[in-house]
PDB file of C-alpha atoms in Angstrom:
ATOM      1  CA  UNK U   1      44.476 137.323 156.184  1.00 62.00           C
ATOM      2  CA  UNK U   2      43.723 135.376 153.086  1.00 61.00           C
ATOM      3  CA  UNK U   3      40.558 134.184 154.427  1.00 56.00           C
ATOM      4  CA  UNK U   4      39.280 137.710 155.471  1.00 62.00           C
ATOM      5  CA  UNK U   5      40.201 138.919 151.788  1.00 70.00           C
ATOM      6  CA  UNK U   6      38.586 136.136 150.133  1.00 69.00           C
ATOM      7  CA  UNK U   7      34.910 136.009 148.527  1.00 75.00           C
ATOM      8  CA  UNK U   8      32.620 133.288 150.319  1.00 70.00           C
ATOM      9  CA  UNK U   9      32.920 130.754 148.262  1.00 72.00           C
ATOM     10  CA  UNK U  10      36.539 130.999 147.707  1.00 71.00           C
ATOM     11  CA  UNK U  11      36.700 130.706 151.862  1.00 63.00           C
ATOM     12  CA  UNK U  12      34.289 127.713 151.823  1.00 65.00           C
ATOM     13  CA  UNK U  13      36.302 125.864 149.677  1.00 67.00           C
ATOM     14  CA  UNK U  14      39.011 127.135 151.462  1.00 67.00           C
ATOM     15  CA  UNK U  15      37.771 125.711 154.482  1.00 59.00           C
ATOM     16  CA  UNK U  16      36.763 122.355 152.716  1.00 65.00           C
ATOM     17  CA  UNK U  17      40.608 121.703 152.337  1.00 63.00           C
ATOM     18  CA  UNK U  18      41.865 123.039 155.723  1.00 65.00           C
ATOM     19  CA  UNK U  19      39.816 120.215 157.529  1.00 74.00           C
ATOM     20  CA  UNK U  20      42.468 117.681 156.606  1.00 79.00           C
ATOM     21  CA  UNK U  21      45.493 116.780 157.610  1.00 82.00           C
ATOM     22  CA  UNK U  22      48.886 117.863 155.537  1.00 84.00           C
ATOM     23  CA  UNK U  23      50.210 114.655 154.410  1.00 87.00           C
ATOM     24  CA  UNK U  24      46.661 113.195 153.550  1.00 89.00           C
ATOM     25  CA  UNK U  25      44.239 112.799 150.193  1.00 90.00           C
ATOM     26  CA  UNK U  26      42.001 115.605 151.316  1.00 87.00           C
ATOM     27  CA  UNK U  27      44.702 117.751 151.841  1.00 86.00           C
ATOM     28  CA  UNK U  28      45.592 118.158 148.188  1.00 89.00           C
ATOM     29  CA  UNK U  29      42.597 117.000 146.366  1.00 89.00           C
ATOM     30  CA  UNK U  30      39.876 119.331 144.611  1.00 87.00           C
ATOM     31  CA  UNK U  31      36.543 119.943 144.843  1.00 85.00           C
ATOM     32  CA  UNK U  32      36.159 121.269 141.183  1.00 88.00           C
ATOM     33  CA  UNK U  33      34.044 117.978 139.446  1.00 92.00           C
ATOM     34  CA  UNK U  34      31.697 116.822 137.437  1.00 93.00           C
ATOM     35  CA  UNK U  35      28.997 115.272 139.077  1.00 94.00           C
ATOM     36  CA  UNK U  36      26.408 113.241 137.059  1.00 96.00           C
ATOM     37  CA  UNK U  37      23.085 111.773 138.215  1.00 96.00           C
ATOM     38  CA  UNK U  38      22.856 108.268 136.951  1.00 96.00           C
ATOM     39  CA  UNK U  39      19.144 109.172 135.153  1.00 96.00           C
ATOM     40  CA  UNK U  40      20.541 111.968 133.664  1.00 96.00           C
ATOM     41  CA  UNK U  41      20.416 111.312 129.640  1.00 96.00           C
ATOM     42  CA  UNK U  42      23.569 111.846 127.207  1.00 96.00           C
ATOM     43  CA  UNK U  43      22.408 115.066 125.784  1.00 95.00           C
ATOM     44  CA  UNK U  44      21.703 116.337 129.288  1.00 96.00           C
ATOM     45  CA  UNK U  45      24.852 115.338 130.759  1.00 95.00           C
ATOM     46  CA  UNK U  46      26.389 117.509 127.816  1.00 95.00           C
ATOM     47  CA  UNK U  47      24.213 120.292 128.697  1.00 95.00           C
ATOM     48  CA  UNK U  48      25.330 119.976 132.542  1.00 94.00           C
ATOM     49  CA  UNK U  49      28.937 119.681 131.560  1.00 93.00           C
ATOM     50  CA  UNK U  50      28.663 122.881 128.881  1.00 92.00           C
ATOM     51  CA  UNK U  51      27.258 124.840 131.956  1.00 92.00           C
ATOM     52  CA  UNK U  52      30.104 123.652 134.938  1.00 89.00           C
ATOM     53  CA  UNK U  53      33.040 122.757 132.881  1.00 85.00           C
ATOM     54  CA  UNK U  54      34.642 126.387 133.093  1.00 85.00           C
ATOM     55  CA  UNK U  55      34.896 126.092 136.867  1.00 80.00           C
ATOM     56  CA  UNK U  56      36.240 122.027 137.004  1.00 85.00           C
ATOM     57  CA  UNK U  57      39.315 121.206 137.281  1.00 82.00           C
ATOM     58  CA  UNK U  58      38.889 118.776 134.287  1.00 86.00           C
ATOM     59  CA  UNK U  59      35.964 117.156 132.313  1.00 87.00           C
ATOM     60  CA  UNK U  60      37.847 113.899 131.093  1.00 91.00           C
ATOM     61  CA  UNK U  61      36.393 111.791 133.892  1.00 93.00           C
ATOM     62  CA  UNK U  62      32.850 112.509 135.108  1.00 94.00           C
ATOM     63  CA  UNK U  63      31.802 111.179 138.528  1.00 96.00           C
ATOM     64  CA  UNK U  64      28.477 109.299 138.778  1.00 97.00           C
ATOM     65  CA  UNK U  65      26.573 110.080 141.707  1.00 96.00           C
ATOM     66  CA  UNK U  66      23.304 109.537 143.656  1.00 95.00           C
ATOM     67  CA  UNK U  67      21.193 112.422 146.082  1.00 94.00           C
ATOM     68  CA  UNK U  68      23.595 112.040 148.819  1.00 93.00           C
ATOM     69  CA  UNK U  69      26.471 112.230 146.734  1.00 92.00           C
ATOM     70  CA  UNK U  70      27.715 108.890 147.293  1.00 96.00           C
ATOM     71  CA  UNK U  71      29.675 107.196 144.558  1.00 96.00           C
ATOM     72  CA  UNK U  72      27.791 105.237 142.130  1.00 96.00           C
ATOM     73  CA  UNK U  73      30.431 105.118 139.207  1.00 96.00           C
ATOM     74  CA  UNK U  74      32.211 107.585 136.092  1.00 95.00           C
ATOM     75  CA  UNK U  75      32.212 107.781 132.745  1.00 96.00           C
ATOM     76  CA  UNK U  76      34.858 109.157 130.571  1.00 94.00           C
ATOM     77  CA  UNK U  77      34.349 111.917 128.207  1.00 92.00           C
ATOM     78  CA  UNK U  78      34.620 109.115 125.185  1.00 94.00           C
ATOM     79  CA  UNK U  79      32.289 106.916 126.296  1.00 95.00           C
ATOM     80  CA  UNK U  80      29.484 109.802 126.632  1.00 95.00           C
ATOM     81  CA  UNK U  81      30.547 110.902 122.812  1.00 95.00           C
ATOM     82  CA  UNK U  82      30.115 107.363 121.598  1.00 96.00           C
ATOM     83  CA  UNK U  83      27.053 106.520 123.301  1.00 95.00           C
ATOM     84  CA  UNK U  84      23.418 107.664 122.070  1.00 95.00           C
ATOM     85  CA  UNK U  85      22.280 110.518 122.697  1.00 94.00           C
ATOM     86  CA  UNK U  86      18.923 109.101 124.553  1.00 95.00           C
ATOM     87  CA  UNK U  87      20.691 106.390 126.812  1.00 96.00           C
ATOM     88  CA  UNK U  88      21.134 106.726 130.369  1.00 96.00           C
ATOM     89  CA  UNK U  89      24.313 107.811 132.297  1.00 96.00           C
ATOM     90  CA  UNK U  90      23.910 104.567 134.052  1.00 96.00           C
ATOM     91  CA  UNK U  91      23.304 102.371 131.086  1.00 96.00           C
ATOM     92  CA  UNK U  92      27.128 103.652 130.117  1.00 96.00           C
ATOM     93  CA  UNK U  93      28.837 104.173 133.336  1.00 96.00           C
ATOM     94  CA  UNK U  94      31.465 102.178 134.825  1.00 95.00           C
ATOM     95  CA  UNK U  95      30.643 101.064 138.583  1.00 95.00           C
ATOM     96  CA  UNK U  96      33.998  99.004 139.163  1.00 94.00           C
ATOM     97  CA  UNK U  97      35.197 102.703 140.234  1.00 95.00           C
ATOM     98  CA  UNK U  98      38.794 102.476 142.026  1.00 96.00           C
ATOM     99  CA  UNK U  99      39.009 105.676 144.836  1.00 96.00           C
ATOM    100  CA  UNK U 100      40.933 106.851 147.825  1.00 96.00           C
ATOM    101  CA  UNK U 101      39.768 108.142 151.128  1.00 95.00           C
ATOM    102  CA  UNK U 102      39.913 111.722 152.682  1.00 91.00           C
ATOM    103  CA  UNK U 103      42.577 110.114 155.288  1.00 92.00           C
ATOM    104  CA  UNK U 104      45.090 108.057 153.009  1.00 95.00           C
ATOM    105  CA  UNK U 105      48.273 108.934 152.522  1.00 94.00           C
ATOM    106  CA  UNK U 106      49.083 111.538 150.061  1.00 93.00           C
ATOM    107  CA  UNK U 107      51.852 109.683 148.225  1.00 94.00           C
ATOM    108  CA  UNK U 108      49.958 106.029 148.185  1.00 95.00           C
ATOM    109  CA  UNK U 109      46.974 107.911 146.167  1.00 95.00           C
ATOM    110  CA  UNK U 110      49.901 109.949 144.022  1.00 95.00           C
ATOM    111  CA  UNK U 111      51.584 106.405 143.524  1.00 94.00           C
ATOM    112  CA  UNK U 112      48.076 105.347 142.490  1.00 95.00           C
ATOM    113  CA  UNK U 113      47.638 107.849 139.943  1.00 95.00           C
ATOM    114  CA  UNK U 114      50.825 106.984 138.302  1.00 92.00           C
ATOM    115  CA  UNK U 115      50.401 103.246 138.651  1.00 93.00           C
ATOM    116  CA  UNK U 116      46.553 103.043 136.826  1.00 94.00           C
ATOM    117  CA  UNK U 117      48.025 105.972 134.489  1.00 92.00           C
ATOM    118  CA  UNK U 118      44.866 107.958 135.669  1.00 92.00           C
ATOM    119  CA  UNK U 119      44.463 111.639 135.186  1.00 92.00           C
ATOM    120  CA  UNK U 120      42.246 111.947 138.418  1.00 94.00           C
ATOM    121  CA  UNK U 121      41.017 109.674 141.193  1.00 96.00           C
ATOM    122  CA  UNK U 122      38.123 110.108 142.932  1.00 96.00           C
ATOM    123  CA  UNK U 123      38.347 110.777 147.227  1.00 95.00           C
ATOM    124  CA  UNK U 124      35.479 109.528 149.153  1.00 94.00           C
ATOM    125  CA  UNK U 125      34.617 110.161 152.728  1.00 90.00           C
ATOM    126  CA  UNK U 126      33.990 106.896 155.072  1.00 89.00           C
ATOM    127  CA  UNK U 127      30.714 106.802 153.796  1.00 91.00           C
ATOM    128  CA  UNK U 128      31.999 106.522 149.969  1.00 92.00           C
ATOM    129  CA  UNK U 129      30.272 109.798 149.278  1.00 93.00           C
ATOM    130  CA  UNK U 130      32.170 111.496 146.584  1.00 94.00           C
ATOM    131  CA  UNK U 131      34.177 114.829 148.222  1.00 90.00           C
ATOM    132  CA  UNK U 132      36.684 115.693 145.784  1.00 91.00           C
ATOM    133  CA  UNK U 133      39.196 114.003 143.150  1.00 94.00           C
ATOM    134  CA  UNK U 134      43.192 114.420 142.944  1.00 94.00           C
ATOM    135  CA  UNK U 135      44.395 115.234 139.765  1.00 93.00           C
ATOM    136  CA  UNK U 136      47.786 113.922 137.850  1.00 93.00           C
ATOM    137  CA  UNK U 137      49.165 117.082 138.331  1.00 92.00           C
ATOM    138  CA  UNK U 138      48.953 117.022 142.077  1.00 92.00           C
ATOM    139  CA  UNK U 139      50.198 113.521 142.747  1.00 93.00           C
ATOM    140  CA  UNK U 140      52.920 113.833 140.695  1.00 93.00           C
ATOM    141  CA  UNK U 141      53.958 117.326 142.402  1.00 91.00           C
ATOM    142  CA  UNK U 142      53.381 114.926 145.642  1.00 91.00           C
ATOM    143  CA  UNK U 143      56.307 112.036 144.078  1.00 90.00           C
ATOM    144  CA  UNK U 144      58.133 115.224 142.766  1.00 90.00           C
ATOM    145  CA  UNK U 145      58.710 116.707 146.677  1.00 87.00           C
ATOM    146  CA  UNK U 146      58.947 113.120 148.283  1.00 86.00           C
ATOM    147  CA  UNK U 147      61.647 111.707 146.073  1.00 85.00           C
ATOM    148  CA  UNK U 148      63.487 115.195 146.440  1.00 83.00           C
ATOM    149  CA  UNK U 149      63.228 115.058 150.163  1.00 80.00           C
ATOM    150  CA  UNK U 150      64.599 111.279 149.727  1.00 80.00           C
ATOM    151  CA  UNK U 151      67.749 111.778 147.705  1.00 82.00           C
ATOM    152  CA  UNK U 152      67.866 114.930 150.341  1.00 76.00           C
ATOM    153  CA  UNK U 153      68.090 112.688 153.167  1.00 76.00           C
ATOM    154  CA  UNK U 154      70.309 110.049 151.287  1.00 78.00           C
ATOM    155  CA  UNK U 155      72.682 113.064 150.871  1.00 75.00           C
ATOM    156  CA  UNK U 156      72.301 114.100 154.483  1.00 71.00           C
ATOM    157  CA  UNK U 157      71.352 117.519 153.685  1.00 71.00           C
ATOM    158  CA  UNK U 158      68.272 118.233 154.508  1.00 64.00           C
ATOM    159  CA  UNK U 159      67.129 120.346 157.461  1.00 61.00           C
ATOM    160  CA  UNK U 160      66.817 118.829 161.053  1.00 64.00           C
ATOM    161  CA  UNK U 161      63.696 119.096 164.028  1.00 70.00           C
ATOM    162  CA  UNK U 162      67.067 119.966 166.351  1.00 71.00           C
ATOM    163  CA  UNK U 163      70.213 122.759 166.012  1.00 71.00           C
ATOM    164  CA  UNK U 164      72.888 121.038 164.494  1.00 65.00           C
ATOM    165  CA  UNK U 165      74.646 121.105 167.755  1.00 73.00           C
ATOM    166  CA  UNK U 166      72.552 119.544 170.026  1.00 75.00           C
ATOM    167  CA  UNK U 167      71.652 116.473 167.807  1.00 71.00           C
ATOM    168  CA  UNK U 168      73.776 113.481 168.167  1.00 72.00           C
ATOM    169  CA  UNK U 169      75.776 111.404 166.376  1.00 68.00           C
TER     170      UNK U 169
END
C-alpha cells in the first residue's frame, strides 16, 4: 500500500533498501550522499554541495568517488573550507577510508560508528562501490534496541518464537 501511494522515486529508494536483509548494513543505511568526483575543484564541489545538500542526509562527510561509483576516498566539510579554492578534491581527500559492506551486521557497523566517534560510515557493495552511508543516528538507534532486547532477555521478559505453554523448561 505504501509503495502504490508513493511517487517513483520515493519507491525506488524504497526498493533500494528492501533488497537487504533486516539485521544487515543495507538494511538501515541511506542513500542520501554527497558524492564528489576526485577532479572536481573546491569551488565546484561547493557549487555541487549548494545544489544536493537539501536532499542529503548530511554534508559533514563527502564521499569521493570515480564513474562507477566505486570508493576512492572523503573529505570532511573542514578540510574543503581550508583548502584553496583551485585545488583538486583529490589533492585534499583522504583515501585511508574505513567502510562496511551491504551484508555486515547491523550492530558491528553501529558499534563502529560509536567506536571511531564517526557521524556516518560509508557501505560499499562487494565491489567497494559506494551504495549508501549509516548515519550516528541510526547505529545508535541500532545499540539503543539491542541492549534493550539484552537487559530484556537478562530479565526473562521478552517475548518467545513458542506459547508459553508449550516451551520447556
Amino acid at each position: 500500500r505504501v509503495l502504490a501511494q508513493s511517487d517513483s522515486e520515493t519507491r525506488a529508494y524504497i526498493n533500494e533498501i528492501l533488497k537487504y536483509p533486516k539485521d544487515c548494513a543495507g538494511s538501515i543505511m541511506t542513500i542520501e550522499f554527497v558524492a564528489l568526483k576526485p577532479t572536481m575543484t573546491v569551488d565546484e564541489a561547493f557549487e555541487r554541495i549548494r545544489k544536493t545538500a537539501i536532499d542529503k542526509e548530511t554534508i559533514y562527510t563527502c564521499y569521493v568517488t570515480d564513474p562507477t561509483n566505486k570508493l576512492l576516498g572523503l573529505v570532511t566539510a573542514k578540510d574543503l573550507m581550508l583548502a584553496k579554492k583551485t585545488a583538486t578534491i583529490e589533492e585534499i581527500m583522504n583515501e585511508n577510508v574505513i567502510y562496511a559492506h551491504t551484508e555486515d551486521d547491523k550492530e558491528d557497523v553501529a558499534r563502529m560508528i560509536s567506536d571511531y566517534g564517526f557521524l556516518a560510515l560509508p557501505i560499499v557493495d562487494r565491489e567497494t562501490r559506494l551504495v549508501g552511508i549509516v548515519t550516528v543516528d541510526d547505529a545508535m538507534t541500532v545499540i539503543e534496541d539491542e541492549d534493550t532486547e539484552d537487559i530484556a532477555k537478562m530479565a526473562a521478559v521478552t517475548p518467545t518464537e513458542k506459547p508459553y505453554l508449550k516451551t520447556g523448561v
